PDB file of C-alpha atoms in Angstrom:
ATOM      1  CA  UNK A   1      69.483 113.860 131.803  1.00 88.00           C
ATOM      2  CA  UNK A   2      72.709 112.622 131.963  1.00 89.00           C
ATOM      3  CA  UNK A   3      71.849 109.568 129.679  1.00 92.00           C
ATOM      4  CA  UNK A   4      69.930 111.597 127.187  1.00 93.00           C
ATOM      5  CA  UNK A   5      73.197 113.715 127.061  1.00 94.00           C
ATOM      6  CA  UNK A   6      75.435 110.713 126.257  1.00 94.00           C
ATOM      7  CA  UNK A   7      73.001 109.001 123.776  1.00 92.00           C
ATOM      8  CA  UNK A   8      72.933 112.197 121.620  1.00 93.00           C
ATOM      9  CA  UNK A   9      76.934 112.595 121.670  1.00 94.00           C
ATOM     10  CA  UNK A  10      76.800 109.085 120.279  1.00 94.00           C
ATOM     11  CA  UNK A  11      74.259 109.347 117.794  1.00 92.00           C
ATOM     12  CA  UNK A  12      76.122 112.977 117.075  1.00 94.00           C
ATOM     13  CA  UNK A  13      79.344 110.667 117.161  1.00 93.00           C
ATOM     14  CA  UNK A  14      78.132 107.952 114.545  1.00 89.00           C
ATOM     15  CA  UNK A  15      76.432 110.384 112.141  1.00 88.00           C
ATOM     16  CA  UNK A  16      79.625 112.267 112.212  1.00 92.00           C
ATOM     17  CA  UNK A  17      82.140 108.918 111.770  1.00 89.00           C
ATOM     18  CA  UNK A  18      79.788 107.811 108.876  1.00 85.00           C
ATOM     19  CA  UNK A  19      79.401 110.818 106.886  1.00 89.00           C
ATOM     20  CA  UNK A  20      83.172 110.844 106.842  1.00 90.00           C
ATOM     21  CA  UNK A  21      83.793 107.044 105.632  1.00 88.00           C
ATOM     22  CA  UNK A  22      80.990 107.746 103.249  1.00 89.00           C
ATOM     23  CA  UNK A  23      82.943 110.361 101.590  1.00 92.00           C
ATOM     24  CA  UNK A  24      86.855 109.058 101.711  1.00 92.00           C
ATOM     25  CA  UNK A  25      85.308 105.922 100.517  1.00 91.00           C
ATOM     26  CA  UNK A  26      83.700 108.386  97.580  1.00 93.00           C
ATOM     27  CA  UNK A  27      86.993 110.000  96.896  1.00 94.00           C
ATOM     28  CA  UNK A  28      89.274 107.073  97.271  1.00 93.00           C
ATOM     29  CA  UNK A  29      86.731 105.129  94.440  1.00 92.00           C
ATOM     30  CA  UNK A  30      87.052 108.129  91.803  1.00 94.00           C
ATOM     31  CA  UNK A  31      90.493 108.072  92.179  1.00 95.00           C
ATOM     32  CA  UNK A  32      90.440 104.085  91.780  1.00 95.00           C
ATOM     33  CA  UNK A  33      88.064 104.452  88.915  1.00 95.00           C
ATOM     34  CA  UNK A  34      89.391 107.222  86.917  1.00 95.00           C
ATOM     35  CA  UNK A  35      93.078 105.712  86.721  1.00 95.00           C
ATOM     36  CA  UNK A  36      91.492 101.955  85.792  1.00 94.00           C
ATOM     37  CA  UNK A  37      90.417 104.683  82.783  1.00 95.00           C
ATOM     38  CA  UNK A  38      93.607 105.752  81.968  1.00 94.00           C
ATOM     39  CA  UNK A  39      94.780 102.746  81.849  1.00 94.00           C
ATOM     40  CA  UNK A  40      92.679 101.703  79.350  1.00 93.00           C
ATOM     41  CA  UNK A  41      93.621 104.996  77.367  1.00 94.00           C
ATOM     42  CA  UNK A  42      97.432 103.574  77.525  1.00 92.00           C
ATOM     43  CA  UNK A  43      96.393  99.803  76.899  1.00 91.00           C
ATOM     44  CA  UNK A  44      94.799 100.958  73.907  1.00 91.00           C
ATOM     45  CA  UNK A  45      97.121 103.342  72.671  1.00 91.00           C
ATOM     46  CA  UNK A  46      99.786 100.287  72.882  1.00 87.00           C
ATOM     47  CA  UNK A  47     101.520 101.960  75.506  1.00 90.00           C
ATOM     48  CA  UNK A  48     102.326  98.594  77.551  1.00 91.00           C
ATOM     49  CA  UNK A  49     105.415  99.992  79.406  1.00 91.00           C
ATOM     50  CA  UNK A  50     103.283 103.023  81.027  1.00 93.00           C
ATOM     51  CA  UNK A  51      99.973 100.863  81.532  1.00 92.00           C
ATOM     52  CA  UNK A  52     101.905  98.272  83.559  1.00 93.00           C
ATOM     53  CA  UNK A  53     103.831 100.903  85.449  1.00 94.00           C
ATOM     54  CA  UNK A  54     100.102 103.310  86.163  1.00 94.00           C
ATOM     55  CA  UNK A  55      98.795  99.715  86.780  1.00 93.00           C
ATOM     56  CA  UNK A  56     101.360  98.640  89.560  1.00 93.00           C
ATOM     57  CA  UNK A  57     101.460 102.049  91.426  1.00 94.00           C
ATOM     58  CA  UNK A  58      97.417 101.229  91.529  1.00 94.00           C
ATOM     59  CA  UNK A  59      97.498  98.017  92.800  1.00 93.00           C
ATOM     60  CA  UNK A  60     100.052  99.132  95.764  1.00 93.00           C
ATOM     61  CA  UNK A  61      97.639 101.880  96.220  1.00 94.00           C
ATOM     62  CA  UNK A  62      94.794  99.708  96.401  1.00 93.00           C
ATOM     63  CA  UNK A  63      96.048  97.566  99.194  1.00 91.00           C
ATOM     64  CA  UNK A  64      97.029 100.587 101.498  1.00 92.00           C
ATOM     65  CA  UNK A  65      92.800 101.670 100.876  1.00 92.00           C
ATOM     66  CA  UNK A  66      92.125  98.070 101.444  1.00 90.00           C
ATOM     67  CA  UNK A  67      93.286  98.025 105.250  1.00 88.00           C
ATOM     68  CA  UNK A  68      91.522 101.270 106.052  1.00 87.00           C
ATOM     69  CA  UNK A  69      88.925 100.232 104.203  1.00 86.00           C
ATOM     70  CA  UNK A  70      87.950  96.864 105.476  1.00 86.00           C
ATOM     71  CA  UNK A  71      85.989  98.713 108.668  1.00 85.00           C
ATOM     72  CA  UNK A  72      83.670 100.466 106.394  1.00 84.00           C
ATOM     73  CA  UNK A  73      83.161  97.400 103.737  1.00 85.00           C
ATOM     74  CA  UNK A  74      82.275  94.203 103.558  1.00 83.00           C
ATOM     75  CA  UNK A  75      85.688  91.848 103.338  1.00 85.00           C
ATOM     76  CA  UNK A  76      84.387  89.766 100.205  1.00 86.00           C
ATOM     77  CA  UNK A  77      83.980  92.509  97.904  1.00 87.00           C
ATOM     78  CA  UNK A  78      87.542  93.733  98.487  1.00 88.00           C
ATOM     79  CA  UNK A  79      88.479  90.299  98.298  1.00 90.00           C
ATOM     80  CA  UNK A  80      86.735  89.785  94.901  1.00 89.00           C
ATOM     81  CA  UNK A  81      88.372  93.636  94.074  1.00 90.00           C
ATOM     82  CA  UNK A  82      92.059  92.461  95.304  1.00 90.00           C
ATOM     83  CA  UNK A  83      91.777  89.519  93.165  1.00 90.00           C
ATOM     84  CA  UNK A  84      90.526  91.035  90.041  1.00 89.00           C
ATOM     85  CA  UNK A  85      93.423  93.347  90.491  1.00 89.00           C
ATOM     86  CA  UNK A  86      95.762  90.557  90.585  1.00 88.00           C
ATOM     87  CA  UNK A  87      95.188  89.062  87.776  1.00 91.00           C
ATOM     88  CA  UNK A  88      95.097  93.023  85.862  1.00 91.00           C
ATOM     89  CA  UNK A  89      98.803  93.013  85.948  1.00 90.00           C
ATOM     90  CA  UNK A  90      99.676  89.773  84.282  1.00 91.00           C
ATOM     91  CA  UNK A  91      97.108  90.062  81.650  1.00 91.00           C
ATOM     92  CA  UNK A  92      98.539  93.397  80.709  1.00 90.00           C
ATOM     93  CA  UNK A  93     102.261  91.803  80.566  1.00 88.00           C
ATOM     94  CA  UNK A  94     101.099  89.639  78.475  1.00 90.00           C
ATOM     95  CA  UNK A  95      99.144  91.560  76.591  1.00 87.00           C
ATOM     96  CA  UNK A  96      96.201  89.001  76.565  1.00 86.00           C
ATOM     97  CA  UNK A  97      92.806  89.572  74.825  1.00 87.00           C
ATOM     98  CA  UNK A  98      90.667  89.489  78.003  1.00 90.00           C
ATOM     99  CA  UNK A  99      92.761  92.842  79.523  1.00 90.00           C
ATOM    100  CA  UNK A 100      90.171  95.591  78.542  1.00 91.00           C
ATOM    101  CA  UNK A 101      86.988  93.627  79.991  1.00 91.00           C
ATOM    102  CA  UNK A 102      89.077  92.717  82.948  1.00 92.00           C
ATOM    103  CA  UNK A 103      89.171  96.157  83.388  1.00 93.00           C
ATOM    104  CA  UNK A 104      85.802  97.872  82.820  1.00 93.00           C
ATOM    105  CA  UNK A 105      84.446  94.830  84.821  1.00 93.00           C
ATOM    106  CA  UNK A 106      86.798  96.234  87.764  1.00 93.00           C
ATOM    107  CA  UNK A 107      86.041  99.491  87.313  1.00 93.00           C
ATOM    108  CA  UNK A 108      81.964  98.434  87.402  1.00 94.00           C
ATOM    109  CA  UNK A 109      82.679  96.855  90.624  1.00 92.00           C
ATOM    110  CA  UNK A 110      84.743  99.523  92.254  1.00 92.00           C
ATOM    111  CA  UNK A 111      81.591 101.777  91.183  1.00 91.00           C
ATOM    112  CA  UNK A 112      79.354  99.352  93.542  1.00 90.00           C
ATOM    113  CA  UNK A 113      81.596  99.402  95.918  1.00 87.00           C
ATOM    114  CA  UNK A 114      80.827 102.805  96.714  1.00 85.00           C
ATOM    115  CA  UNK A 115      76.957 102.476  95.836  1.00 82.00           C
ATOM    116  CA  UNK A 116      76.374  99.720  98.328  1.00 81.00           C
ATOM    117  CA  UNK A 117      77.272 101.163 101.155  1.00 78.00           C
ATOM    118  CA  UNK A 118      75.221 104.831 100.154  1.00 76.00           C
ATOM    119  CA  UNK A 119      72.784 104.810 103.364  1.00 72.00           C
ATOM    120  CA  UNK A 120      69.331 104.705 101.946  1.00 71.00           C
ATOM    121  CA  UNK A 121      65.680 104.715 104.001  1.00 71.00           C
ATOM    122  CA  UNK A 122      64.741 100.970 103.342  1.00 68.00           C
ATOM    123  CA  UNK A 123      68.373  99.985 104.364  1.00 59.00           C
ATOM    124  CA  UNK A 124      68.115 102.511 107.865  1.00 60.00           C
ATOM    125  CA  UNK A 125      64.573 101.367 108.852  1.00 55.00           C
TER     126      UNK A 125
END
């Protein structure tokens, strides 16, 4: 009985410790997202100054969710993330060509991010 007990506090345990990486990594990916937005609002609006600035404060915010993070997600895709985001700031510096697909193509993979690691049947069984 006593087993039985302790397998269903784990189970209980892991369902629990999932649902709630499931839904910071939800929140923290909106957030990501919906600032890679505005900054495409500013870039566009020629507002270089206060896209490099939103642009910076994301970055440093993107490698404090990158340590937590890395126990729910795969390392390579916040590798491939961390360097896409590395070379965001430069481009919009220099105010190269390439800066607006640089950025919907991050903010298409910080969209998978989150919809890889959604628990679905075929991936459980």
């Amino acid at each position: 009985m006593k087993r039985i007990i302790l397998c269903a506090c784990l189970l209980i345990f892991i369902c629990i410790s999932s649902f709630l990486s499931l839904n910071m990594l939800k929140k923290n990916t909106t957030y990501f997202t919906n600032d890679l937005e505005d900054i495409s609002r500013l870039y566009e609006l020629e507002r270089y100054d206060e896209a490099y600035r939103k642009a910076d404060v994301l970055y440093a915010d993107w490698n404090k969710f990158c340590r937590t993070a890395s126990v729910i997600v795969d390392l390579d895709r916040l590798e491939e993330i961390n360097s896409s985001f590395a070379k965001l700031l430069p481009l919009i510096n220099i105010q190269a060509e390439e800066t607006e697909s640089e950025i919907k193509s991050l903010s298409k993979r910080i969209e998978r991010l989150y919809g890889a690691e959604i628990p679905l049947w075929y991936n459980v069984f």
